[in-house]
Short mmCIF file of C-alpha atoms in Angstrom, two decimals:
data_model
loop_
_atom_site.label_atom_id
_atom_site.label_comp_id
_atom_site.label_asym_id
_atom_site.label_seq_id
_atom_site.Cartn_x
_atom_site.Cartn_y
_atom_site.Cartn_z
CA MET A 285 106.13 90.05 54.15
CA ASP A 286 107.03 92.57 55.98
CA TYR A 287 103.53 91.56 58.30
CA THR A 288 104.27 88.24 59.02
CA VAL A 289 107.70 89.23 60.12
CA ALA A 290 106.16 92.25 62.18
CA ALA A 291 103.24 89.53 63.68
CA LEU A 292 106.50 86.94 64.52
CA LYS A 293 108.55 89.14 66.08
CA THR A 294 105.68 90.78 68.06
CA PHE A 295 104.92 86.77 68.98
CA LEU A 296 108.40 86.87 70.11
CA ILE A 297 108.19 89.90 72.46
CA PHE A 298 105.47 88.94 74.20
CA PHE A 299 106.89 85.44 74.78
CA VAL A 300 109.52 86.70 76.43
CA VAL A 301 108.27 89.36 78.58
CA ILE A 302 105.61 86.43 79.70
CA ASN A 303 107.95 83.89 80.64
CA ILE A 304 109.71 86.53 82.90
CA VAL A 305 106.58 86.09 85.17
CA PRO A 306 106.90 82.69 86.25
CA LEU A 307 110.59 83.59 86.91
CA LEU A 308 109.29 87.00 89.14
CA ILE A 309 107.02 84.35 91.00
CA TRP A 310 110.04 82.30 91.93
CA LEU A 311 112.26 85.29 92.68
CA GLU A 312 109.76 87.01 95.09
CA ARG A 313 109.05 83.79 97.02
CA LYS A 314 113.15 83.35 96.95
CA GLY A 315 113.35 86.72 98.07
CA ALA A 316 111.16 87.08 100.48
CA ALA A 317 112.48 83.62 102.13
CA TYR A 318 116.03 84.67 102.06
CA ILE A 319 114.86 88.14 103.39
CA GLN A 320 112.87 86.34 106.45
CA ASP A 321 115.74 84.74 106.80
CA ARG A 322 114.77 80.43 105.53
CA ARG A 323 114.91 79.18 102.51
CA GLY A 324 111.95 79.51 100.60
CA PRO A 325 110.20 77.32 98.04
CA ASN A 326 113.05 74.21 97.45
CA ARG A 327 110.97 70.64 96.99
CA ALA A 328 109.19 70.02 93.52
CA ALA A 329 111.56 68.60 91.57
CA ILE A 330 111.54 66.87 88.01
CA PHE A 331 114.28 63.27 88.07
CA GLY A 332 115.74 65.19 91.13
CA VAL A 333 116.63 68.44 89.94
CA ARG A 334 114.78 71.45 91.87
CA LEU A 335 116.65 74.21 90.40
CA GLY A 336 116.22 75.94 93.87
CA GLY A 337 112.70 75.62 93.67
CA LEU A 338 112.52 77.19 89.86
CA ILE A 339 110.13 74.17 89.52
CA HIS A 340 107.38 75.45 92.12
CA SER A 341 106.13 77.87 89.45
CA LEU A 342 105.75 75.35 86.82
CA ASN A 343 103.40 73.47 89.19
CA ASP A 344 101.60 76.40 90.01
CA VAL A 345 100.70 76.86 86.52
CA VAL A 346 99.55 73.11 86.36
CA LYS A 347 97.58 73.26 89.84
CA LEU A 348 95.68 76.13 89.01
CA LEU A 349 94.55 74.87 85.61
CA PHE A 350 93.23 72.01 87.21
CA LYS A 351 91.50 74.03 90.27
CA GLU A 352 87.49 73.87 90.54
CA ASP A 353 86.19 76.93 88.72
CA ILE A 354 84.11 78.34 91.39
CA ILE A 355 81.25 81.18 90.06
CA PRO A 356 79.29 81.94 93.16
CA SER A 357 75.52 82.06 92.70
CA HIS A 358 75.59 85.68 94.13
CA VAL A 359 77.83 87.32 91.00
CA ASN A 360 77.25 89.07 88.70
CA LYS A 361 78.59 86.26 86.17
CA PRO A 362 79.04 88.40 82.65
CA LEU A 363 81.21 90.99 84.56
CA PHE A 364 82.75 88.29 86.96
CA ILE A 365 84.14 86.40 84.42
CA LEU A 366 85.15 89.69 82.42
CA ALA A 367 86.72 91.46 85.07
CA PRO A 368 90.22 89.16 84.95
CA MET A 369 90.48 89.02 81.60
CA ILE A 370 90.32 92.78 80.98
CA ALA A 371 93.22 92.72 84.04
CA MET A 372 95.80 90.23 81.92
CA PHE A 373 94.58 91.89 78.16
CA VAL A 374 95.74 95.24 79.76
CA ALA A 375 98.72 93.89 81.17
CA THR A 376 99.89 92.63 78.06
CA ILE A 377 98.96 95.19 75.95
CA THR A 378 101.07 97.85 77.19
CA MET A 379 104.52 96.32 76.70
CA ALA A 380 103.63 97.27 72.97
CA VAL A 381 106.06 100.36 72.85
CA ILE A 382 109.17 99.25 74.81
CA PRO A 383 112.63 99.49 72.95
CA PHE A 384 114.58 96.74 73.71
CA GLY A 385 117.30 98.30 71.90
CA ASP A 386 118.58 100.66 68.80
CA PRO A 387 117.18 99.30 65.55
CA VAL A 388 119.31 96.74 63.78
CA VAL A 389 120.57 97.55 60.12
CA ILE A 390 122.36 95.70 58.25
CA GLY A 391 123.81 96.60 55.20
CA SER A 392 120.73 98.03 52.85
CA HIS A 393 117.93 96.28 54.39
CA ALA A 394 115.03 98.42 56.26
CA PRO A 395 116.63 98.97 59.94
CA PHE A 396 114.94 95.83 62.27
CA LEU A 397 112.80 97.60 65.38
CA LEU A 398 113.52 95.52 68.47
CA GLN A 399 110.15 96.85 70.18
CA VAL A 400 106.68 95.84 68.89
CA ALA A 401 105.56 98.99 67.53
CA ASP A 402 107.55 102.48 67.43
CA LEU A 403 104.86 104.90 68.11
CA ASN A 404 105.19 108.59 68.27
CA VAL A 405 102.63 108.70 71.05
CA GLY A 406 104.92 106.27 72.46
CA LEU A 407 104.28 106.78 76.54
CA LEU A 408 100.86 108.64 76.38
CA TYR A 409 99.93 104.58 74.55
CA VAL A 410 101.67 103.33 78.10
CA PHE A 411 99.74 105.85 79.87
CA ALA A 412 96.46 105.46 77.92
CA VAL A 413 96.69 101.53 77.90
CA SER A 414 98.08 101.30 81.42
CA SER A 415 95.07 102.82 82.92
CA LEU A 416 92.51 100.76 81.72
CA GLY A 417 93.41 98.36 84.58
CA VAL A 418 91.70 100.11 86.81
CA TYR A 419 88.75 98.75 85.18
CA GLY A 420 89.10 95.16 85.78
CA VAL A 421 89.89 95.38 89.33
CA MET A 422 86.93 97.56 90.03
CA LEU A 423 84.62 95.17 87.84
CA ALA A 424 86.36 92.38 89.95
CA GLY A 425 85.27 93.90 93.36
CA TRP A 426 81.50 95.02 92.05
CA ALA A 427 80.75 91.75 90.40
CA ALA A 428 81.70 89.76 93.02
CA ASN A 429 78.50 91.03 95.25
CA ASN A 430 80.86 90.39 98.35
CA LYS A 431 81.19 92.99 101.11
CA TYR A 432 85.00 92.72 101.09
CA ALA A 433 85.52 92.38 97.49
CA LEU A 434 83.61 95.61 97.22
CA LEU A 435 85.89 97.78 99.57
CA GLY A 436 89.10 96.06 97.94
CA GLY A 437 87.85 97.40 94.42
CA LEU A 438 86.64 100.96 95.90
CA ARG A 439 89.80 101.60 97.31
CA SER A 440 92.06 100.45 94.91
CA ALA A 441 89.98 102.59 92.16
CA ALA A 442 90.82 105.66 94.22
CA GLN A 443 94.62 104.79 94.87
CA MET A 444 95.01 104.05 91.67
CA VAL A 445 93.65 107.18 90.02
CA SER A 446 94.83 109.63 92.81
CA TYR A 447 98.76 108.42 92.16
CA GLU A 448 97.99 108.65 88.10
CA VAL A 449 97.79 112.33 88.55
CA SER A 450 101.35 112.49 89.97
CA MET A 451 102.36 110.00 87.58
CA GLY A 452 101.77 111.54 84.59
CA LEU A 453 102.63 114.99 86.24
CA SER A 454 105.78 113.45 86.96
CA VAL A 455 107.25 112.62 83.62
CA VAL A 456 106.48 115.88 82.07
CA GLY A 457 110.07 116.96 82.89
CA ILE A 458 111.31 114.32 80.31
CA PHE A 459 109.28 115.29 77.62
CA LEU A 460 110.49 118.67 78.20
CA MET A 461 114.13 117.95 77.67
CA ALA A 462 113.45 115.22 75.00
CA GLY A 463 110.60 116.97 72.42
CA SER A 464 109.60 113.56 72.21
CA LEU A 465 106.94 110.98 73.58
CA ARG A 466 108.48 108.04 71.40
CA LEU A 467 110.32 105.93 73.84
CA SER A 468 113.50 105.59 71.54
CA ASP A 469 114.25 109.15 71.49
CA ILE A 470 113.95 109.91 75.39
CA VAL A 471 116.61 106.62 75.28
CA ASN A 472 118.89 108.60 72.56
CA GLN A 473 118.77 111.94 74.40
CA GLN A 474 119.95 110.00 77.17
CA GLY A 475 123.06 108.70 75.93
CA ALA A 476 125.83 106.15 77.06
CA ASN A 477 127.05 109.12 79.83
CA LEU A 478 125.84 107.50 83.00
CA PHE A 479 125.18 111.40 84.55
CA HIS A 480 123.00 112.42 81.07
CA TRP A 481 120.44 109.75 82.07
CA ASN A 482 117.55 111.40 83.24
CA ILE A 483 117.90 109.77 86.99
CA PHE A 484 120.45 112.38 87.91
CA LEU A 485 118.75 115.08 85.45
CA GLN A 486 115.21 114.09 86.85
CA PRO A 487 115.73 113.17 90.32
CA VAL A 488 112.69 114.05 91.74
CA ALA A 489 110.57 112.87 89.02
CA PHE A 490 112.04 109.17 89.15
CA PHE A 491 110.77 109.05 92.68
CA ILE A 492 107.37 110.58 92.34
CA PHE A 493 107.18 108.35 89.00
CA LEU A 494 108.88 105.01 91.14
CA ALA A 495 106.23 105.58 94.01
CA ALA A 496 103.25 105.81 91.89
CA LEU A 497 103.72 103.14 90.43
CA PHE A 498 104.20 100.99 93.36
CA ALA A 499 100.58 102.10 94.14
CA GLU A 500 99.51 101.40 90.31
CA THR A 501 100.67 97.65 91.02
CA ASN A 502 98.86 97.47 94.10
CA ARG A 503 102.15 96.48 95.95
CA LEU A 504 103.51 96.40 99.14
CA PRO A 505 103.60 99.94 100.43
CA PHE A 506 100.18 100.37 98.85
CA ASP A 507 98.29 96.94 98.77
CA LEU A 508 95.25 98.32 100.66
CA PRO A 509 93.01 96.97 98.32
CA GLU A 510 94.45 93.43 98.88
CA GLY A 511 94.94 93.64 102.34
CA GLU A 512 95.72 90.44 103.64
CA SER A 513 94.75 91.30 107.78
CA GLU A 514 91.79 93.33 107.11
CA LEU A 515 89.97 92.65 103.46
CA VAL A 516 90.74 89.04 102.77
CA ALA A 517 92.53 89.50 99.64
CA GLY A 518 90.54 92.41 98.93
CA PHE A 519 88.86 92.53 95.02
CA HIS A 520 89.70 88.71 94.04
CA VAL A 521 88.20 87.43 97.59
CA GLU A 522 85.45 85.34 95.35
CA TYR A 523 88.04 84.35 92.23
CA SER A 524 89.40 80.88 92.29
CA SER A 525 91.13 78.84 89.36
CA MET A 526 92.62 80.33 86.42
CA LYS A 527 90.48 83.31 87.05
CA PHE A 528 92.23 84.07 90.43
CA ALA A 529 95.84 83.24 88.39
CA LEU A 530 95.00 86.07 85.60
CA PHE A 531 95.07 88.60 88.33
CA PHE A 532 98.34 87.26 89.88
CA MET A 533 99.65 87.12 86.40
CA ALA A 534 98.24 90.61 85.36
CA GLU A 535 100.23 92.10 88.78
CA TYR A 536 103.54 90.48 88.08
CA ALA A 537 103.39 91.61 83.91
CA HIS A 538 102.40 95.05 85.39
CA ILE A 539 105.68 94.47 87.74
CA ILE A 540 107.47 93.96 84.44
CA VAL A 541 106.62 96.59 82.22
CA GLY A 542 106.82 98.86 85.16
CA SER A 543 109.76 97.92 85.03
CA CYS A 544 110.76 98.25 81.67
CA ILE A 545 109.50 101.62 81.50
CA ILE A 546 111.56 103.05 84.78
CA ALA A 547 114.72 101.68 82.90
CA THR A 548 113.83 103.32 79.81
CA LEU A 549 112.51 106.47 81.45
CA PHE A 550 115.34 107.41 84.13
CA PHE A 551 118.44 104.69 83.66
CA GLY A 552 119.14 104.98 79.79
CA GLY A 553 117.29 102.05 78.63
CA TRP A 554 119.40 99.97 76.54
CA ASN A 555 122.28 102.12 77.04
CA ILE A 556 125.53 101.19 78.77
CA PRO A 557 127.58 103.84 81.49
CA PHE A 558 130.42 105.37 79.49
CA VAL A 559 130.48 102.54 76.58
CA SER A 560 128.78 104.29 73.53
CA SER A 561 126.98 101.97 71.08
CA GLU A 562 129.58 103.60 68.23
CA TRP A 563 132.48 102.12 70.13
CA ILE A 564 131.11 98.75 70.53
CA LYS A 565 130.39 98.93 66.40
CA MET A 566 134.04 99.96 65.79
CA ASN A 567 135.80 97.67 68.03
CA ALA A 568 132.86 94.57 67.81
CA ASP A 569 136.10 92.20 67.16
CA LEU A 570 137.77 93.15 70.74
CA VAL A 571 133.78 93.29 72.42
CA LEU A 572 133.18 89.48 70.99
CA LYS A 573 136.48 88.64 72.22
CA ILE A 574 136.11 90.20 76.14
CA LEU A 575 132.53 88.18 76.14
CA TRP A 576 133.91 85.19 75.10
CA MET A 577 136.80 85.01 77.53
CA GLY A 578 134.30 86.24 80.11
CA LEU A 579 131.91 83.58 79.59
CA GLY A 580 134.48 81.10 79.64
CA LEU A 581 135.79 82.41 83.12
CA PHE A 582 132.52 82.66 84.51
CA SER A 583 131.49 78.85 83.89
CA VAL A 584 134.29 77.73 84.86
CA VAL A 585 134.38 79.73 88.39
CA GLY A 586 130.96 79.29 88.72
CA GLY A 587 131.14 75.39 88.01
CA SER A 588 133.59 75.12 90.42
CA LEU A 589 131.71 76.88 93.30
CA LEU A 590 129.05 74.35 92.36
CA CYS A 591 130.94 71.87 92.88
CA ARG A 592 132.60 72.50 95.73
CA ARG A 593 128.93 72.50 97.04
CA PHE A 594 128.66 68.94 96.45
CA LYS A 595 131.89 68.15 98.75
CA LYS A 596 129.78 70.08 101.44
CA GLN A 597 126.45 69.14 101.53
CA ARG A 598 125.23 65.23 102.42
CA TYR A 599 121.67 64.46 102.24
CA GLY A 600 122.01 60.86 101.33
CA ASP A 601 119.49 61.09 98.23
CA LEU A 602 119.41 62.63 94.83
CA ARG A 603 119.95 66.11 96.92
CA ASP A 604 123.54 65.40 96.19
CA PHE A 605 124.16 65.12 92.87
CA GLU A 606 122.09 68.13 91.68
CA PRO A 607 125.64 70.69 92.09
CA LEU A 608 127.06 68.39 89.73
CA VAL A 609 124.48 68.23 87.03
CA PHE A 610 125.18 71.72 86.61
CA GLY A 611 128.66 72.21 87.79
CA VAL A 612 130.76 69.29 85.69
CA PRO A 613 128.99 70.43 82.39
CA GLY A 614 129.45 74.32 83.36
CA VAL A 615 133.20 73.97 84.22
CA LEU A 616 133.25 72.10 80.72
CA THR A 617 131.67 74.21 78.87
CA GLY A 618 133.83 77.20 80.21
CA PHE A 619 137.06 75.53 79.52
CA GLY A 620 135.82 74.26 75.76
CA LEU A 621 135.12 77.97 75.95
CA LEU A 622 138.65 79.11 76.63
CA GLY A 623 140.41 76.35 74.87
CA LEU A 624 138.47 77.38 71.72
CA PHE A 625 139.40 80.91 72.45
CA ALA A 626 143.24 80.30 72.65
CA ILE A 627 143.06 78.04 69.60
CA PHE A 628 141.10 80.43 67.15
CA GLY A 629 140.55 83.09 69.10
CA ASN A 630 143.16 85.17 67.15
CA LYS A 631 141.42 83.88 63.75
CA VAL A 632 137.84 84.59 64.28
CA PHE A 633 136.71 87.40 61.68
CA LEU A 634 132.83 88.96 62.12
CA PRO A 635 131.23 89.01 58.97
CA GLU A 636 129.78 91.75 57.96
CA TRP A 637 126.11 91.97 59.82
CA GLY A 638 128.11 90.85 62.82
CA PRO A 639 128.99 93.67 64.84
CA SER A 640 125.23 94.74 64.10
CA VAL A 641 123.90 91.45 65.66
CA LEU A 642 126.33 91.43 68.50
CA LEU A 643 125.72 95.13 69.20
CA ALA A 644 121.53 94.30 69.76
CA ALA A 645 122.30 91.43 71.67
CA ILE A 646 124.55 93.00 74.06
CA GLN A 647 121.60 96.02 74.01
CA ILE A 648 118.84 93.85 74.62
CA GLY A 649 120.99 92.10 77.88
CA VAL A 650 121.79 95.37 78.87
CA PHE A 651 118.15 96.07 79.21
CA LEU A 652 117.10 93.00 80.96
CA ALA A 653 119.58 93.38 83.00
CA LYS A 654 118.24 96.41 84.24
CA VAL A 655 114.54 95.33 84.07
CA LEU A 656 115.31 93.05 86.18
CA PHE A 657 117.14 94.23 88.54
CA PHE A 658 114.01 96.49 89.11
CA CYS A 659 111.85 93.62 89.23
CA PHE A 660 113.92 92.67 92.15
CA PHE A 661 113.44 96.13 93.81
CA PHE A 662 109.74 95.68 93.64
CA ILE A 663 110.10 92.50 95.74
CA TRP A 664 112.84 93.85 97.83
CA VAL A 665 110.76 96.81 99.06
CA ARG A 666 107.50 94.80 99.39
CA TRP A 667 109.19 92.22 101.72
CA THR A 668 111.05 95.49 103.98
CA LEU A 669 108.32 98.07 104.14
CA PRO A 670 104.99 97.72 106.25
CA ARG A 671 101.64 98.80 104.97
CA PHE A 672 100.22 102.73 104.35
CA ARG A 673 97.21 103.80 106.35
CA TYR A 674 94.59 104.91 104.11
CA ASP A 675 94.57 108.73 105.15
CA GLN A 676 98.45 108.34 104.76
CA LEU A 677 97.96 106.93 101.32
CA MET A 678 95.65 109.53 100.10
CA LYS A 679 97.92 112.22 101.74
CA LEU A 680 100.75 111.37 100.27
CA GLY A 681 99.32 111.15 96.87
CA TRP A 682 97.41 114.28 96.98
CA LYS A 683 99.51 116.72 99.41
CA ILE A 684 102.65 115.41 98.83
CA MET A 685 103.28 114.12 95.68
CA LEU A 686 101.14 116.36 93.25
CA PRO A 687 102.38 119.75 94.45
CA LEU A 688 106.11 118.27 94.11
CA ALA A 689 105.56 116.75 90.68
CA LEU A 690 104.14 120.55 89.65
CA ALA A 691 107.04 122.17 91.54
CA ASN A 692 109.44 119.93 89.46
CA ILE A 693 107.61 120.60 85.91
CA LEU A 694 108.24 124.60 86.98
CA VAL A 695 112.03 123.82 87.92
CA THR A 696 112.63 121.97 84.82
CA ALA A 697 111.24 124.52 82.67
CA TRP A 698 113.01 127.56 84.10
CA VAL A 699 116.29 125.53 83.65
CA ALA A 700 115.65 124.61 80.34
CA LEU A 701 114.60 128.16 79.84
CA VAL A 702 117.69 129.39 80.96
CA ASN A 703 120.04 127.41 79.57
CA MET B 133 98.98 102.65 59.74
CA GLN B 134 101.72 100.16 59.18
CA ALA B 135 103.13 100.93 62.79
CA TYR B 136 99.99 99.91 64.47
CA PHE B 137 99.32 96.11 62.45
CA PRO B 138 101.83 94.83 65.38
CA ILE B 139 99.69 96.47 68.39
CA ALA B 140 96.67 94.82 66.40
CA VAL B 141 98.73 91.38 66.89
CA LEU B 142 99.18 92.39 70.05
CA PHE B 143 95.57 92.51 71.23
CA GLY B 144 94.79 89.64 69.21
CA ILE B 145 96.97 87.83 71.70
CA GLY B 146 96.54 89.19 74.96
CA ILE B 147 92.45 88.49 74.22
CA ALA B 148 93.50 85.05 73.15
CA LEU B 149 95.87 84.30 75.78
CA SER B 150 93.44 85.56 78.61
CA GLY B 151 89.78 84.03 76.72
CA GLY B 152 92.18 80.86 76.22
CA PHE B 153 93.25 80.59 80.08
CA VAL B 154 89.60 81.24 81.33
CA LEU B 155 88.23 78.78 79.03
CA LEU B 156 91.01 76.29 79.80
CA SER B 157 90.12 76.27 83.56
CA THR B 158 86.19 75.99 82.96
CA PHE B 159 86.42 72.53 80.85
CA ILE B 160 89.42 70.98 82.86
CA GLY B 161 88.76 72.04 86.26
CA LYS B 162 86.37 69.30 87.85
CA LYS B 163 82.77 71.06 89.27
CA ARG B 164 81.46 69.71 92.41
CA PRO B 165 79.32 73.01 94.05
CA THR B 166 77.87 72.86 97.16
CA PRO B 167 76.23 75.59 99.04
CA GLU B 168 78.97 76.82 101.23
CA LYS B 169 81.42 77.03 98.51
CA MET B 170 78.38 79.22 96.08
CA GLY B 171 78.02 81.69 98.90
CA PRO B 172 79.43 84.92 99.34
CA TYR B 173 82.82 84.26 101.22
CA GLU B 174 82.97 86.00 104.65
CA CYS B 175 85.31 83.95 106.79
CA GLY B 176 82.74 81.09 107.66
CA LEU B 177 80.47 83.43 108.89
CA ASP B 178 76.95 84.14 107.17
CA PRO B 179 76.88 87.74 105.53
CA ILE B 180 74.63 90.46 107.17
CA GLY B 181 72.53 92.45 104.93
CA SER B 182 73.33 93.57 101.38
CA PRO B 183 76.48 94.28 100.20
CA ARG B 184 75.30 96.34 97.91
CA GLN B 185 75.57 99.78 100.50
CA ARG B 186 76.19 103.15 100.24
CA PHE B 187 79.86 103.59 100.07
CA SER B 188 81.41 107.19 101.31
CA VAL B 189 81.27 110.25 99.29
CA LYS B 190 84.86 110.64 99.20
CA PHE B 191 85.48 108.14 96.77
CA TYR B 192 83.06 109.94 94.60
CA LEU B 193 85.13 113.01 95.05
CA ILE B 194 88.47 111.47 94.01
CA ALA B 195 87.04 110.10 91.22
CA MET B 196 85.50 113.49 90.12
CA LEU B 197 89.20 115.14 91.20
CA PHE B 198 90.81 112.96 89.04
CA ILE B 199 89.17 113.98 85.98
CA LEU B 200 90.55 117.08 86.80
CA PHE B 201 93.42 116.44 87.25
CA ASP B 202 93.88 114.29 85.01
CA ILE B 203 92.90 116.00 82.12
CA GLU B 204 95.37 119.23 83.27
CA VAL B 205 97.93 116.82 82.62
CA VAL B 206 97.03 115.96 79.07
CA PHE B 207 97.11 119.93 78.54
CA LEU B 208 100.58 119.57 80.08
CA TYR B 209 101.84 117.25 77.29
CA PRO B 210 101.98 118.81 73.84
CA TRP B 211 103.49 122.55 75.96
CA ALA B 212 106.45 119.76 77.22
CA LEU B 213 106.61 118.65 73.27
CA VAL B 214 107.03 122.15 71.76
CA PHE B 215 109.01 123.69 74.77
CA LYS B 216 112.24 123.48 72.84
CA ASP B 217 111.17 124.55 69.32
CA PHE B 218 109.37 127.90 70.82
CA LYS B 219 113.19 128.33 72.47
CA ALA B 220 114.65 128.08 69.68
CA ALA B 221 112.47 130.15 67.88
CA GLY B 222 112.95 132.88 70.80
CA LEU B 223 109.29 132.50 72.10
CA GLY B 224 110.92 130.98 75.45
CA PRO B 225 109.25 133.30 77.94
CA LEU B 226 106.60 133.20 75.86
CA ILE B 227 105.99 129.82 76.38
CA PHE B 228 107.11 129.48 79.87
CA GLY B 229 104.70 132.16 81.00
CA GLU B 230 102.16 131.08 79.57
CA MET B 231 102.86 127.65 81.32
CA VAL B 232 103.37 129.11 84.74
CA VAL B 233 99.92 131.06 84.38
CA PHE B 234 98.56 127.56 83.32
CA LEU B 235 100.21 125.98 86.70
CA ILE B 236 99.06 128.89 88.70
CA VAL B 237 95.60 128.23 88.28
CA LEU B 238 96.39 124.69 88.45
CA GLY B 239 97.62 124.59 91.83
CA GLY B 240 95.32 127.43 92.57
CA GLY B 241 92.30 124.55 92.30
CA LEU B 242 94.55 122.21 94.44
CA ILE B 243 94.57 124.57 96.89
CA TYR B 244 90.97 125.50 96.64
CA VAL B 245 90.44 121.50 97.10
CA TRP B 246 92.95 120.99 99.91
CA LYS B 247 91.23 124.26 102.37
CA ARG B 248 87.76 122.79 101.37
CA SER B 249 89.00 119.49 103.05
CA ALA B 250 88.36 117.42 100.02
CA LEU B 251 91.88 115.68 100.66
CA GLU B 252 91.03 114.94 104.17
CA TRP B 253 90.44 110.91 105.04
CA GLU B 254 90.74 111.19 108.84
#
């Protein structure tokens, strides 16, 4: 029974995280568009409903699945096929130790963990597994038997291993303060006080970790492995169809998992600033009412804003009615919620398990909000900063970040000793 | 052991997902190979020479440095974990001093590598 529950939970968490990938691809394209002052994807539609271009991500999956899967004659075939699988596999299994909330305790049952596995080696597992990702990139570059791919793979391998050292060193200060590698311990140690979050206690570590994470995921300021203008696409030039998509998905999955790790290590994980979990549990009824009212008001305001757009924009086709499709139900739901609140608001009492479940839901929501913000941050940086030169990249990694991380450990240890 | 069962499940999911996608695209996609498609992609030009050429020794050096420094990082983790326990037992200065010595050796290695210009890429 226990095993069934654990397996189902694993599936569920995997499903949630992997479904952020298409969302993130949409966010990337749309965010890039707005940063560059254009509209971005907005054509694909299902029955005239375009969802602001969200359908494009769905279309991409279908398109990539049906594309011709080219395996060029000059490649090393087993490794060529294995490489994208490694990349995706590594990105998938890294999410295992991320805690999405406090363990839920209902009555006398055993606590239900809101994470795949609560390992005492926590972050060590993340580093151990995520560093395997370099194999995918290197094998892809080597097996493709193409000059661009080889150069991309080489660059990427050198860059990833260089920044891994700084990344590993930057978090030593956090372990020192938490006294544990378990991610839930690190979150609990930060607590609900905003100024006890590691972003304030370990700002240097945060910036080193962030920069190293960008380098590990091969994102823009450090995207030399794929530098379009010099290497076409780097290590995945020869890939097509779903094998290319696997690399693509792996990159985004890495971003999501990386954002989760940042939120956990530096931004208090599931904690809400200045609102402690105990307070929410004690005042569950009040919190539920506030959420209920808030959701109702939000639906009404959002729906009516959408309805106003219906009056403003005239295309003369189905597009005109798109704001109404979401606006009218939004307003109606909002009024419904508010009406129900007015009638039943004071008569609703939570059952015994209510506060725990409500708390878990709030914590998961807060955690996902933080994660999505960092996902957006990745996109924001990508479309804002130019690319490094290779010698600058290596200089930053070895000559600036590595000594800085070492100094950070010394200072943290000294402060911990004196206090 | 029970804690690791979900991880085994996740490994299974990962293998199934990546393998499944590769298999799917192999079976679904049409295959119309042409000599141009099957050749190496170099923006339409014929490649000159083999791609299996010697590459800069710098990459090799970086890989070696990575192994050295990353192992030092692994040594630092247990130290950081037991720091508070040692401090509570009144051995704070001892564990701090030990690590200062370790970091000096590590920093010395970094400075040596730096001075031997193993980190120069210009």
